[in-house]
Amino acid sequence: MKKILLGFAEGYFVVSIILYIATYLIMKNPINTLFYPETYPILLGLFYLVYKYKTKESKIGN
């Protein structure tokens, strides 16, 4: 559970920064994505899938 939460926090931070920079460059008016709670379940699902893929990949490699 700790790995999932850390992965989610790290991934959400990176996505937020990318969206912030992209919206700033496009509109010169950045959107602060940290205050959009409706995106949390979508991002949690994406990061969970990435975590599952990475753990599966590490089991194959070892």
Coordinates of N, CA and C in Angstrom, one line a residue:
M1 N 0.8 -1.2 0.0 CA 0.0 0.0 0.0 C 0.9 1.3 0.0
K2 N 2.0 1.2 0.7 CA 2.9 2.4 0.8 C 3.4 2.7 -0.6
K3 N 3.8 1.6 -1.3 CA 4.4 1.9 -2.7 C 3.3 2.5 -3.6
I4 N 2.1 2.0 -3.5 CA 1.0 2.6 -4.3 C 0.8 4.1 -4.0
L5 N 0.8 4.4 -2.7 CA 0.5 5.8 -2.3 C 1.7 6.7 -2.8
L6 N 2.9 6.2 -2.6 CA 4.1 6.9 -3.0 C 4.1 7.1 -4.5
G7 N 3.8 6.1 -5.2 CA 3.7 6.2 -6.7 C 2.7 7.1 -7.2
F8 N 1.5 7.1 -6.5 CA 0.4 8.0 -6.8 C 0.9 9.5 -6.6
A9 N 1.5 9.7 -5.4 CA 1.9 11.1 -5.1 C 2.9 11.6 -6.0
E10 N 3.9 10.8 -6.3 CA 4.9 11.2 -7.3 C 4.4 11.4 -8.7
G11 N 3.6 10.5 -9.1 CA 3.0 10.6 -10.5 C 2.0 11.8 -10.6
Y12 N 1.2 12.0 -9.5 CA 0.3 13.1 -9.6 C 1.0 14.5 -9.6
F13 N 2.1 14.5 -8.8 CA 2.9 15.8 -8.8 C 3.5 16.1 -10.2
V14 N 4.0 15.0 -10.8 CA 4.6 15.2 -12.1 C 3.6 15.6 -13.1
V15 N 2.4 15.0 -13.1 CA 1.4 15.3 -14.1 C 0.9 16.7 -13.8
S16 N 0.7 17.1 -12.6 CA 0.3 18.5 -12.2 C 1.3 19.5 -12.8
I17 N 2.6 19.3 -12.6 CA 3.5 20.2 -13.1 C 3.5 20.3 -14.6
I18 N 3.4 19.2 -15.3 CA 3.3 19.2 -16.8 C 2.1 19.9 -17.2
L19 N 1.0 19.7 -16.6 CA -0.3 20.4 -17.1 C -0.1 21.9 -16.8
Y20 N 0.5 22.2 -15.6 CA 0.7 23.6 -15.3 C 1.5 24.3 -16.3
I21 N 2.6 23.7 -16.7 CA 3.5 24.3 -17.7 C 2.9 24.4 -19.0
A22 N 2.2 23.3 -19.4 CA 1.5 23.3 -20.7 C 0.5 24.4 -20.8
T23 N -0.4 24.5 -19.8 CA -1.4 25.5 -19.9 C -0.8 26.9 -19.8
Y24 N 0.3 27.1 -19.1 CA 0.9 28.4 -19.1 C 1.5 28.8 -20.4
L25 N 2.1 27.8 -21.1 CA 2.7 28.1 -22.4 C 1.6 28.4 -23.5
I26 N 0.5 27.6 -23.4 CA -0.6 27.8 -24.4 C -1.4 29.0 -24.1
M27 N -1.9 29.2 -22.9 CA -2.8 30.3 -22.6 C -2.3 31.4 -21.8
K28 N -1.0 31.3 -21.3 CA -0.4 32.3 -20.4 C -1.3 32.5 -19.2
N29 N -2.1 31.5 -18.9 CA -2.9 31.5 -17.7 C -3.0 30.1 -17.1
P30 N -2.1 29.8 -16.2 CA -1.9 28.4 -15.8 C -3.1 27.9 -15.0
I31 N -3.5 26.6 -15.2 CA -4.6 26.0 -14.4 C -3.9 25.2 -13.3
N32 N -4.3 25.5 -12.1 CA -3.8 24.8 -10.9 C -4.5 23.5 -10.8
T33 N -3.9 22.4 -11.2 CA -4.6 21.1 -11.3 C -4.7 20.4 -9.9
L34 N -4.0 21.0 -8.9 CA -4.1 20.3 -7.6 C -5.4 20.5 -6.9
F35 N -6.2 21.5 -7.4 CA -7.5 21.7 -6.8 C -8.7 21.2 -7.6
Y36 N -8.4 20.1 -8.4 CA -9.5 19.5 -9.1 C -9.7 18.1 -8.6
P37 N -10.5 17.9 -7.6 CA -10.6 16.5 -7.0 C -11.2 15.5 -7.9
E38 N -11.9 15.9 -8.9 CA -12.6 14.9 -9.8 C -11.5 14.2 -10.7
T39 N -10.3 14.7 -10.7 CA -9.2 14.0 -11.5 C -8.5 12.9 -10.6
Y40 N -8.8 12.9 -9.3 CA -8.1 12.0 -8.4 C -8.3 10.5 -8.8
P41 N -9.6 10.1 -9.0 CA -9.8 8.7 -9.3 C -9.2 8.2 -10.6
I42 N -9.3 9.1 -11.6 CA -8.7 8.8 -12.9 C -7.2 8.6 -12.8
L43 N -6.5 9.5 -12.1 CA -5.1 9.4 -12.0 C -4.7 8.3 -11.1
L44 N -5.5 8.0 -10.0 CA -5.2 6.9 -9.1 C -5.3 5.6 -9.9
G45 N -6.3 5.4 -10.8 CA -6.4 4.3 -11.6 C -5.2 4.1 -12.6
L46 N -4.8 5.2 -13.2 CA -3.6 5.2 -14.1 C -2.4 4.8 -13.4
F47 N -2.1 5.3 -12.2 CA -0.9 5.0 -11.5 C -0.9 3.6 -10.9
Y48 N -2.1 3.1 -10.6 CA -2.2 1.7 -10.2 C -1.9 0.8 -11.3
L49 N -2.3 1.1 -12.5 CA -2.0 0.2 -13.6 C -0.5 0.3 -13.9
V50 N 0.1 1.4 -13.8 CA 1.6 1.5 -14.0 C 2.3 0.8 -12.9
Y51 N 1.8 0.9 -11.7 CA 2.5 0.1 -10.6 C 2.4 -1.4 -10.8
K52 N 1.2 -1.9 -11.3 CA 1.0 -3.3 -11.5 C 2.0 -3.7 -12.7
Y53 N 2.1 -2.9 -13.7 CA 2.9 -3.2 -14.8 C 4.4 -3.3 -14.4
K54 N 4.8 -2.3 -13.6 CA 6.2 -2.3 -13.1 C 6.5 -3.5 -12.2
T55 N 5.6 -3.9 -11.3 CA 5.9 -5.0 -10.5 C 5.9 -6.3 -11.3
K56 N 5.1 -6.4 -12.3 CA 5.0 -7.6 -13.2 C 6.4 -7.6 -14.0
E57 N 6.8 -6.5 -14.4 CA 8.0 -6.4 -15.2 C 9.2 -6.8 -14.3
S58 N 9.2 -6.3 -13.1 CA 10.4 -6.7 -12.2 C 10.4 -8.1 -11.8
K59 N 9.2 -8.8 -11.8 CA 9.2 -10.2 -11.5 C 9.7 -11.0 -12.7
I60 N 9.5 -10.5 -13.9 CA 10.0 -11.2 -15.1 C 11.5 -11.1 -15.1
G61 N 12.0 -9.9 -14.8 CA 13.4 -9.7 -14.9 C 14.2 -10.4 -13.8
N62 N 13.7 -10.7 -12.7 CA 14.4 -11.4 -11.6 C 14.3 -12.8 -11.7

